[in-house]
mmCIF file of C-alpha atoms in Angstrom:
data_model
loop_
_atom_site.group_PDB
_atom_site.id
_atom_site.type_symbol
_atom_site.label_atom_id
_atom_site.label_comp_id
_atom_site.label_asym_id
_atom_site.label_seq_id
_atom_site.Cartn_x
_atom_site.Cartn_y
_atom_site.Cartn_z
ATOM 1 C CA MET A 1 23.862 -38.039 15.338
ATOM 2 C CA PHE A 2 22.108 -40.369 12.867
ATOM 3 C CA LYS A 3 18.928 -40.179 14.930
ATOM 4 C CA ASN A 4 19.045 -36.392 14.723
ATOM 5 C CA LEU A 5 19.493 -36.531 10.945
ATOM 6 C CA SER A 6 16.525 -38.893 10.631
ATOM 7 C CA ARG A 7 14.364 -36.576 12.718
ATOM 8 C CA LEU A 8 15.445 -33.636 10.595
ATOM 9 C CA LYS A 9 14.504 -35.494 7.416
ATOM 10 C CA ILE A 10 11.119 -36.408 8.868
ATOM 11 C CA PHE A 11 10.557 -32.782 9.864
ATOM 12 C CA PHE A 12 11.286 -31.510 6.356
ATOM 13 C CA VAL A 13 9.121 -34.204 4.742
ATOM 14 C CA VAL A 14 6.209 -33.274 7.014
ATOM 15 C CA LEU A 15 6.793 -29.573 6.350
ATOM 16 C CA ILE A 16 6.804 -30.117 2.584
ATOM 17 C CA LEU A 17 3.604 -32.184 2.813
ATOM 18 C CA ILE A 18 1.899 -29.471 4.878
ATOM 19 C CA LEU A 19 2.896 -26.778 2.394
ATOM 20 C CA PHE A 20 1.790 -28.970 -0.500
ATOM 21 C CA PHE A 21 -1.671 -29.487 0.974
ATOM 22 C CA ILE A 22 -2.002 -25.793 1.812
ATOM 23 C CA PHE A 23 -1.192 -25.017 -1.814
ATOM 24 C CA VAL A 24 -3.500 -27.676 -3.244
ATOM 25 C CA PHE A 25 -6.409 -26.542 -1.103
ATOM 26 C CA SER A 26 -5.743 -22.827 -1.552
ATOM 27 C CA GLN A 27 -9.130 -22.272 -3.094
ATOM 28 C CA GLY A 28 -11.385 -19.963 -1.097
ATOM 29 C CA LYS A 29 -14.314 -17.891 -2.256
ATOM 30 C CA VAL A 30 -14.005 -15.916 -5.485
ATOM 31 C CA TYR A 31 -16.324 -12.927 -5.416
ATOM 32 C CA GLU A 32 -18.474 -11.799 -8.298
ATOM 33 C CA PRO A 33 -17.445 -8.489 -9.917
ATOM 34 C CA ALA A 34 -20.427 -6.690 -8.390
ATOM 35 C CA GLU A 35 -19.325 -7.771 -4.893
ATOM 36 C CA LEU A 36 -15.852 -6.234 -5.123
ATOM 37 C CA GLU A 37 -14.991 -2.933 -3.437
ATOM 38 C CA TYR A 38 -12.404 -0.464 -4.676
ATOM 39 C CA GLY A 39 -10.560 2.494 -3.254
ATOM 40 C CA VAL A 40 -7.421 4.466 -4.094
ATOM 41 C CA THR A 41 -4.301 5.839 -2.486
ATOM 42 C CA PHE A 42 -3.927 9.562 -3.071
ATOM 43 C CA SER A 43 -0.509 11.204 -2.844
ATOM 44 C CA LYS A 44 -0.279 14.978 -2.979
ATOM 45 C CA LYS A 45 3.460 14.565 -3.624
ATOM 46 C CA GLN A 46 2.862 12.392 -6.675
ATOM 47 C CA ALA A 47 0.286 14.795 -8.115
ATOM 48 C CA GLN A 48 2.728 17.682 -7.748
ATOM 49 C CA ASP A 49 5.586 15.678 -9.303
ATOM 50 C CA LEU A 50 3.345 15.212 -12.365
ATOM 51 C CA GLY A 51 2.801 18.968 -12.581
ATOM 52 C CA LEU A 52 -0.879 18.622 -11.691
ATOM 53 C CA ASP A 53 -3.083 20.821 -9.558
ATOM 54 C CA TRP A 54 -3.313 18.407 -6.643
ATOM 55 C CA GLN A 55 -6.536 19.915 -5.311
ATOM 56 C CA LYS A 56 -8.298 19.567 -8.663
ATOM 57 C CA ILE A 57 -7.352 15.941 -9.064
ATOM 58 C CA TYR A 58 -8.352 15.268 -5.449
ATOM 59 C CA LEU A 59 -11.846 16.677 -5.949
ATOM 60 C CA SER A 60 -12.191 14.968 -9.352
ATOM 61 C CA MET A 61 -11.286 11.695 -7.687
ATOM 62 C CA PHE A 62 -14.437 11.901 -5.560
ATOM 63 C CA ASP A 63 -16.814 13.900 -7.736
ATOM 64 C CA ASP A 64 -16.024 12.474 -11.187
ATOM 65 C CA LEU A 65 -14.575 9.010 -10.551
ATOM 66 C CA GLY A 66 -16.901 8.314 -7.646
ATOM 67 C CA VAL A 67 -14.221 7.157 -5.180
ATOM 68 C CA LYS A 68 -15.588 6.379 -1.714
ATOM 69 C CA LYS A 69 -12.561 4.737 -0.088
ATOM 70 C CA VAL A 70 -9.230 6.542 0.106
ATOM 71 C CA ARG A 71 -5.893 5.959 1.795
ATOM 72 C CA LEU A 72 -4.158 9.221 2.726
ATOM 73 C CA PRO A 73 -0.482 9.322 3.796
ATOM 74 C CA ALA A 74 0.307 12.004 6.393
ATOM 75 C CA TYR A 75 3.850 12.709 5.206
ATOM 76 C CA TRP A 76 6.019 13.693 8.137
ATOM 77 C CA ASP A 77 8.254 15.996 6.073
ATOM 78 C CA GLU A 78 5.181 17.963 4.933
ATOM 79 C CA ILE A 79 3.515 18.136 8.337
ATOM 80 C CA GLU A 80 6.634 19.059 10.323
ATOM 81 C CA PRO A 81 8.966 20.694 7.756
ATOM 82 C CA GLU A 82 10.875 22.428 10.556
ATOM 83 C CA GLU A 83 11.355 20.890 13.976
ATOM 84 C CA GLY A 84 8.414 21.809 16.180
ATOM 85 C CA ASP A 85 6.764 23.837 13.397
ATOM 86 C CA TYR A 86 3.661 21.972 12.234
ATOM 87 C CA TYR A 87 1.891 22.744 8.987
ATOM 88 C CA TRP A 88 -1.605 21.249 8.827
ATOM 89 C CA ALA A 89 -3.400 23.288 6.173
ATOM 90 C CA ASP A 90 -2.963 20.959 3.174
ATOM 91 C CA PHE A 91 -3.684 17.742 5.055
ATOM 92 C CA ASP A 92 -6.619 19.341 6.872
ATOM 93 C CA TRP A 93 -7.979 20.273 3.444
ATOM 94 C CA GLN A 94 -7.709 16.669 2.232
ATOM 95 C CA ILE A 95 -9.401 15.291 5.344
ATOM 96 C CA ASN A 96 -12.134 17.930 5.294
ATOM 97 C CA ARG A 97 -12.978 17.552 1.599
ATOM 98 C CA ALA A 98 -13.186 13.767 1.975
ATOM 99 C CA SER A 99 -15.325 14.167 5.091
ATOM 100 C CA GLU A 100 -17.854 16.268 3.179
ATOM 101 C CA ARG A 101 -18.481 13.292 0.916
ATOM 102 C CA PRO A 102 -19.633 9.677 1.465
ATOM 103 C CA SER A 103 -16.092 8.479 2.088
ATOM 104 C CA GLN A 104 -14.024 6.172 4.255
ATOM 105 C CA ILE A 105 -10.430 7.116 5.057
ATOM 106 C CA ILE A 106 -7.438 4.985 5.984
ATOM 107 C CA LEU A 107 -4.953 7.467 7.421
ATOM 108 C CA ALA A 108 -1.326 6.337 7.136
ATOM 109 C CA VAL A 109 1.305 7.579 9.588
ATOM 110 C CA GLY A 110 4.991 6.880 10.107
ATOM 111 C CA ALA A 111 8.266 7.784 8.465
ATOM 112 C CA ARG A 112 7.856 5.082 5.806
ATOM 113 C CA LEU A 113 4.802 5.914 3.689
ATOM 114 C CA PRO A 114 3.640 5.333 0.083
ATOM 115 C CA ARG A 115 5.636 6.770 -2.847
ATOM 116 C CA TRP A 116 9.335 6.963 -3.504
ATOM 117 C CA PRO A 117 11.726 7.328 -1.713
ATOM 118 C CA GLU A 118 9.444 5.343 0.646
ATOM 119 C CA CYS A 119 10.809 7.059 3.756
ATOM 120 C CA HIS A 120 9.837 10.709 4.147
ATOM 121 C CA PHE A 121 11.912 12.024 7.027
ATOM 122 C CA PRO A 122 12.123 15.811 7.429
ATOM 123 C CA ASP A 123 15.540 17.170 6.484
ATOM 124 C CA TRP A 124 16.123 18.367 10.037
ATOM 125 C CA THR A 125 16.352 14.744 11.251
ATOM 126 C CA LYS A 126 19.568 14.176 9.283
ATOM 127 C CA GLY A 127 22.553 13.522 11.527
ATOM 128 C CA ARG A 128 20.394 12.809 14.575
ATOM 129 C CA LEU A 129 20.903 9.700 16.670
ATOM 130 C CA LYS A 130 18.536 6.794 16.005
ATOM 131 C CA ALA A 131 16.862 7.144 19.410
ATOM 132 C CA GLN A 132 16.341 10.867 18.876
ATOM 133 C CA VAL A 133 14.686 10.322 15.492
ATOM 134 C CA GLU A 134 12.485 7.581 16.904
ATOM 135 C CA ASN A 135 11.298 9.834 19.732
ATOM 136 C CA LYS A 136 10.498 12.563 17.223
ATOM 137 C CA THR A 137 8.651 10.042 15.041
ATOM 138 C CA LEU A 138 6.453 9.032 17.966
ATOM 139 C CA ASP A 139 5.764 12.680 18.758
ATOM 140 C CA TYR A 140 4.684 13.387 15.162
ATOM 141 C CA ILE A 141 2.452 10.275 15.134
ATOM 142 C CA SER A 142 0.843 11.353 18.416
ATOM 143 C CA ARG A 143 0.058 14.776 17.044
ATOM 144 C CA VAL A 144 -1.511 13.373 13.871
ATOM 145 C CA ILE A 145 -3.706 10.898 15.767
ATOM 146 C CA GLU A 146 -4.794 13.469 18.339
ATOM 147 C CA ARG A 147 -5.670 15.981 15.635
ATOM 148 C CA TYR A 148 -7.848 13.641 13.572
ATOM 149 C CA LYS A 149 -9.138 10.959 15.931
ATOM 150 C CA ASN A 150 -12.525 12.655 16.365
ATOM 151 C CA ASN A 151 -13.205 12.384 12.635
ATOM 152 C CA GLN A 152 -15.538 9.426 12.154
ATOM 153 C CA LYS A 153 -14.760 9.150 8.423
ATOM 154 C CA ILE A 154 -11.380 7.723 9.414
ATOM 155 C CA ILE A 155 -11.969 3.984 9.707
ATOM 156 C CA ALA A 156 -8.402 2.808 10.420
ATOM 157 C CA TRP A 157 -4.827 3.911 11.054
ATOM 158 C CA GLN A 158 -2.060 2.455 8.921
ATOM 159 C CA ILE A 159 1.295 2.267 10.727
ATOM 160 C CA GLU A 160 4.247 2.608 8.343
ATOM 161 C CA ASN A 161 4.121 1.187 4.799
ATOM 162 C CA GLU A 162 5.496 -2.261 3.981
ATOM 163 C CA PRO A 163 7.859 -2.028 6.971
ATOM 164 C CA PHE A 164 9.145 -5.590 6.499
ATOM 165 C CA LEU A 165 10.310 -4.815 2.936
ATOM 166 C CA SER A 166 13.375 -3.222 4.448
ATOM 167 C CA HIS A 167 15.638 -3.457 1.388
ATOM 168 C CA PHE A 168 13.315 -1.325 -0.770
ATOM 169 C CA GLY A 169 13.546 2.465 -0.644
ATOM 170 C CA ASP A 170 15.888 5.038 0.828
ATOM 171 C CA CYS A 171 15.294 4.037 4.435
ATOM 172 C CA PRO A 172 17.238 3.201 7.593
ATOM 173 C CA LYS A 173 17.548 -0.344 8.866
ATOM 174 C CA PHE A 174 14.189 -1.774 9.904
ATOM 175 C CA ASP A 175 13.579 -2.160 13.634
ATOM 176 C CA LYS A 176 10.682 -4.452 14.608
ATOM 177 C CA LYS A 177 10.789 -3.270 18.215
ATOM 178 C CA PHE A 178 10.228 0.311 17.133
ATOM 179 C CA LEU A 179 7.342 -0.715 14.869
ATOM 180 C CA ASP A 180 5.787 -2.362 17.922
ATOM 181 C CA GLN A 181 6.272 0.870 19.885
ATOM 182 C CA GLU A 182 4.441 2.800 17.186
ATOM 183 C CA ILE A 183 1.551 0.342 17.223
ATOM 184 C CA ILE A 184 1.319 0.412 21.032
ATOM 185 C CA LEU A 185 1.284 4.213 20.930
ATOM 186 C CA VAL A 186 -1.532 4.403 18.394
ATOM 187 C CA ARG A 187 -3.585 1.804 20.271
ATOM 188 C CA SER A 188 -3.203 3.897 23.425
ATOM 189 C CA LEU A 189 -4.576 6.968 21.647
ATOM 190 C CA ASP A 190 -7.513 5.465 19.733
ATOM 191 C CA ASP A 191 -9.352 2.166 19.391
ATOM 192 C CA ARG A 192 -9.821 2.077 15.634
ATOM 193 C CA PRO A 193 -8.252 -0.839 13.704
ATOM 194 C CA ILE A 194 -4.548 -0.876 12.876
ATOM 195 C CA VAL A 195 -3.506 -1.592 9.283
ATOM 196 C CA VAL A 196 -0.093 -3.153 8.665
ATOM 197 C CA THR A 197 1.006 -3.807 5.087
ATOM 198 C CA ASP A 198 3.514 -6.030 3.322
ATOM 199 C CA SER A 199 4.758 -6.880 -0.163
ATOM 200 C CA GLY A 200 2.626 -9.366 -2.036
ATOM 201 C CA GLU A 201 5.485 -10.791 -4.056
ATOM 202 C CA LEU A 202 8.592 -10.359 -1.889
ATOM 203 C CA SER A 203 7.556 -10.957 1.726
ATOM 204 C CA PHE A 204 6.034 -13.727 3.839
ATOM 205 C CA TRP A 205 3.275 -11.614 5.496
ATOM 206 C CA VAL A 206 3.446 -13.315 8.897
ATOM 207 C CA GLY A 207 5.306 -10.547 10.749
ATOM 208 C CA ALA A 208 2.981 -7.859 9.421
ATOM 209 C CA ALA A 209 -0.225 -9.892 9.726
ATOM 210 C CA LYS A 210 0.496 -10.815 13.376
ATOM 211 C CA ARG A 211 0.560 -7.119 14.263
ATOM 212 C CA ALA A 212 -2.493 -6.105 12.234
ATOM 213 C CA ASP A 213 -6.214 -5.830 12.773
ATOM 214 C CA ILE A 214 -6.373 -5.328 9.012
ATOM 215 C CA PHE A 215 -3.611 -6.804 6.866
ATOM 216 C CA GLY A 216 -2.923 -5.201 3.495
ATOM 217 C CA THR A 217 -0.871 -6.735 0.697
ATOM 218 C CA THR A 218 0.462 -5.195 -2.480
ATOM 219 C CA MET A 219 -0.325 -6.852 -5.816
ATOM 220 C CA TYR A 220 1.972 -6.303 -8.813
ATOM 221 C CA ARG A 221 2.529 -8.319 -11.980
ATOM 222 C CA ASP A 222 4.728 -6.159 -14.256
ATOM 223 C CA THR A 223 7.708 -4.136 -13.047
ATOM 224 C CA TYR A 224 11.148 -2.996 -14.117
ATOM 225 C CA SER A 225 14.103 -4.540 -12.271
ATOM 226 C CA LYS A 226 17.116 -2.291 -11.882
ATOM 227 C CA PHE A 227 19.080 -5.337 -10.730
ATOM 228 C CA PHE A 228 18.361 -7.324 -13.911
ATOM 229 C CA GLN A 229 18.113 -4.192 -16.082
ATOM 230 C CA ARG A 230 14.928 -5.378 -17.757
ATOM 231 C CA TYR A 231 11.164 -5.607 -17.428
ATOM 232 C CA ILE A 232 9.838 -8.497 -15.362
ATOM 233 C CA HIS A 233 6.463 -10.207 -15.456
ATOM 234 C CA TYR A 234 5.980 -12.099 -12.195
ATOM 235 C CA PRO A 235 5.284 -15.757 -13.079
ATOM 236 C CA ILE A 236 2.561 -16.088 -10.466
ATOM 237 C CA THR A 237 -1.098 -17.018 -10.572
ATOM 238 C CA PRO A 238 -3.971 -15.895 -8.317
ATOM 239 C CA ARG A 239 -3.487 -19.102 -6.334
ATOM 240 C CA PHE A 240 -0.103 -17.745 -5.211
ATOM 241 C CA PHE A 241 -1.917 -15.112 -3.138
ATOM 242 C CA LYS A 242 -4.454 -17.625 -1.817
ATOM 243 C CA PHE A 243 -1.577 -19.848 -0.747
ATOM 244 C CA LYS A 244 0.211 -17.002 1.037
ATOM 245 C CA LYS A 245 -2.963 -15.958 2.809
ATOM 246 C CA ASN A 246 -3.670 -19.515 3.982
ATOM 247 C CA LEU A 247 -0.078 -20.010 5.079
ATOM 248 C CA ALA A 248 0.105 -16.704 6.961
ATOM 249 C CA GLY A 249 -3.291 -17.495 8.458
ATOM 250 C CA LEU A 250 -1.747 -20.443 10.299
ATOM 251 C CA PHE A 251 0.285 -17.971 12.384
ATOM 252 C CA ALA A 252 -1.685 -14.727 12.299
ATOM 253 C CA LYS A 253 -5.357 -13.880 12.697
ATOM 254 C CA PRO A 254 -6.089 -10.346 11.495
ATOM 255 C CA LYS A 255 -9.770 -9.494 11.428
ATOM 256 C CA SER A 256 -9.662 -8.784 7.709
ATOM 257 C CA TRP A 257 -7.381 -9.026 4.669
ATOM 258 C CA LEU A 258 -7.315 -6.594 1.754
ATOM 259 C CA VAL A 259 -5.164 -5.497 -1.167
ATOM 260 C CA ILE A 260 -3.851 -2.118 -0.083
ATOM 261 C CA GLU A 261 -1.931 -1.432 -3.298
ATOM 262 C CA MET A 262 -3.005 -2.961 -6.603
ATOM 263 C CA GLN A 263 -0.906 -1.961 -9.602
ATOM 264 C CA ALA A 264 -2.732 0.316 -12.016
ATOM 265 C CA GLU A 265 0.148 2.508 -13.235
ATOM 266 C CA PRO A 266 3.462 1.811 -15.010
ATOM 267 C CA TRP A 267 6.604 0.853 -13.117
ATOM 268 C CA GLY A 268 9.484 1.553 -15.460
ATOM 269 C CA PRO A 269 13.225 2.322 -15.283
ATOM 270 C CA GLU A 270 12.380 5.934 -14.409
ATOM 271 C CA ALA A 271 9.366 8.072 -13.561
ATOM 272 C CA TYR A 272 6.591 7.207 -16.022
ATOM 273 C CA GLN A 273 6.076 10.811 -17.096
ATOM 274 C CA ASN A 274 9.605 10.650 -18.536
ATOM 275 C CA LEU A 275 8.901 7.501 -20.571
ATOM 276 C CA SER A 276 7.429 7.229 -24.051
ATOM 277 C CA GLN A 277 3.866 6.009 -24.467
ATOM 278 C CA ALA A 278 5.243 2.750 -25.886
ATOM 279 C CA GLU A 279 7.385 2.218 -22.800
ATOM 280 C CA ARG A 280 4.491 2.939 -20.458
ATOM 281 C CA ASP A 281 2.281 0.510 -22.365
ATOM 282 C CA LYS A 282 4.759 -2.297 -21.704
ATOM 283 C CA ILE A 283 3.749 -2.125 -18.046
ATOM 284 C CA MET A 284 0.274 -0.617 -17.880
ATOM 285 C CA ASN A 285 -2.467 0.237 -20.351
ATOM 286 C CA LEU A 286 -6.222 -0.250 -20.483
ATOM 287 C CA LYS A 287 -5.947 -3.930 -21.419
ATOM 288 C CA LYS A 288 -3.492 -4.622 -18.603
ATOM 289 C CA PHE A 289 -5.644 -2.640 -16.173
ATOM 290 C CA LYS A 290 -8.642 -4.853 -16.937
ATOM 291 C CA GLU A 291 -6.496 -7.975 -16.678
ATOM 292 C CA MET A 292 -5.220 -6.799 -13.304
ATOM 293 C CA ILE A 293 -8.748 -6.324 -12.015
ATOM 294 C CA GLU A 294 -9.714 -9.851 -13.046
ATOM 295 C CA PHE A 295 -6.477 -11.285 -11.633
ATOM 296 C CA GLY A 296 -7.255 -9.621 -8.311
ATOM 297 C CA ARG A 297 -10.779 -11.005 -8.287
ATOM 298 C CA GLN A 298 -9.461 -14.520 -8.804
ATOM 299 C CA THR A 299 -7.192 -14.223 -5.741
ATOM 300 C CA GLY A 300 -10.262 -14.289 -3.508
ATOM 301 C CA PHE A 301 -9.743 -10.847 -1.996
ATOM 302 C CA ARG A 302 -12.776 -8.590 -1.925
ATOM 303 C CA GLU A 303 -11.386 -5.090 -1.239
ATOM 304 C CA PHE A 304 -8.732 -3.375 -3.366
ATOM 305 C CA TYR A 305 -7.044 0.021 -3.111
ATOM 306 C CA LEU A 306 -5.875 0.837 -6.623
ATOM 307 C CA TRP A 307 -2.457 2.405 -7.155
ATOM 308 C CA GLY A 308 -2.394 5.012 -9.880
ATOM 309 C CA VAL A 309 -5.204 7.569 -9.628
ATOM 310 C CA GLU A 310 -2.696 10.350 -10.321
ATOM 311 C CA PHE A 311 -1.539 8.468 -13.430
ATOM 312 C CA TRP A 312 -5.080 8.070 -14.802
ATOM 313 C CA TYR A 313 -5.695 11.794 -14.343
ATOM 314 C CA TRP A 314 -2.346 12.671 -15.940
ATOM 315 C CA GLU A 315 -3.243 10.452 -18.906
ATOM 316 C CA LEU A 316 -6.658 12.135 -19.081
ATOM 317 C CA LYS A 317 -4.987 15.540 -19.335
ATOM 318 C CA GLN A 318 -2.712 14.142 -22.060
ATOM 319 C CA GLY A 319 -5.795 13.316 -24.145
ATOM 320 C CA ARG A 320 -5.960 9.625 -23.195
ATOM 321 C CA PRO A 321 -9.075 9.199 -21.016
ATOM 322 C CA GLU A 322 -9.346 5.396 -21.297
ATOM 323 C CA MET A 323 -7.899 4.526 -17.866
ATOM 324 C CA TRP A 324 -9.888 7.248 -16.107
ATOM 325 C CA ASP A 325 -13.124 6.241 -17.811
ATOM 326 C CA TYR A 326 -12.641 2.562 -17.020
ATOM 327 C CA ALA A 327 -11.941 3.378 -13.376
ATOM 328 C CA LYS A 328 -15.311 5.154 -13.230
ATOM 329 C CA THR A 329 -17.048 1.868 -13.985
ATOM 330 C CA LEU A 330 -15.327 0.268 -10.976
ATOM 331 C CA PHE A 331 -16.131 2.962 -8.425
ATOM 332 C CA ASN A 332 -19.646 3.667 -9.574
ATOM 333 C CA LYS A 333 -20.674 0.117 -8.620
ATOM 334 C CA ASN A 334 -19.970 0.820 -4.960
#
């Protein structure tokens, strides 16, 4: 018994020393501003929730901002609103307009995709058995991949969104085996890289990174916590992300690492369009946007998909063009 306790102590001492050295040597290359690459996530749902003409903002995103990299979620509830009845027109339009321009597309599929409530199941799946819903999910994914796989502007397929952050969103219990089924299915249909994403602040990355050709992390600094009923500034430094990357890299070897969701819009106690300007500024304004860009650069990542293009456009239409104009300077370098 005492021998076992001694071995356990030695194990934990060695583990702590390993983690300490990983942290101390979590340096890595820091890219110059001109070397960084930026993209955005565009959500038709978010644009509509803001009362915007989603097609106008989409075209402005390319033609005014100069965006060349875009992540597009293929929301299941929009594509198959009724069982077996597929509606492609709006998503075809997004893919086609991007394809007419010098763009690269990450196409995201799965029931869990960007924007609240995180999971976007069609209403007709309610009350179905888990296995039935999973089979229908695979069928929808197959149809999306088959429809768009000949488009060379699509550089990667993202499977689900932050699937290991299972406690966040209005979603069923996470099933790793089913995630693996989805990945196997997509690999059988096309050979482009698979993107798997995870929370930058609240997850360990290993499970997602082991399954990914391209691993994508989120990056947030200021949020509102419903649990604590107050705003929170994460007490982390850029080295925190270097440390996590180095630690995850001991167990997983994706071909590349990127920031798939960098905060560039407010995260408040309710939808930001319902908050005052003062409340929004607590979380995101031009100064914080610039600070976020520099924070990201110091983490050693090179590629960032910014989260908030719909917010910048909404602000622009409210007579506050600062965020939109600053974003132009980021995309026009690429």
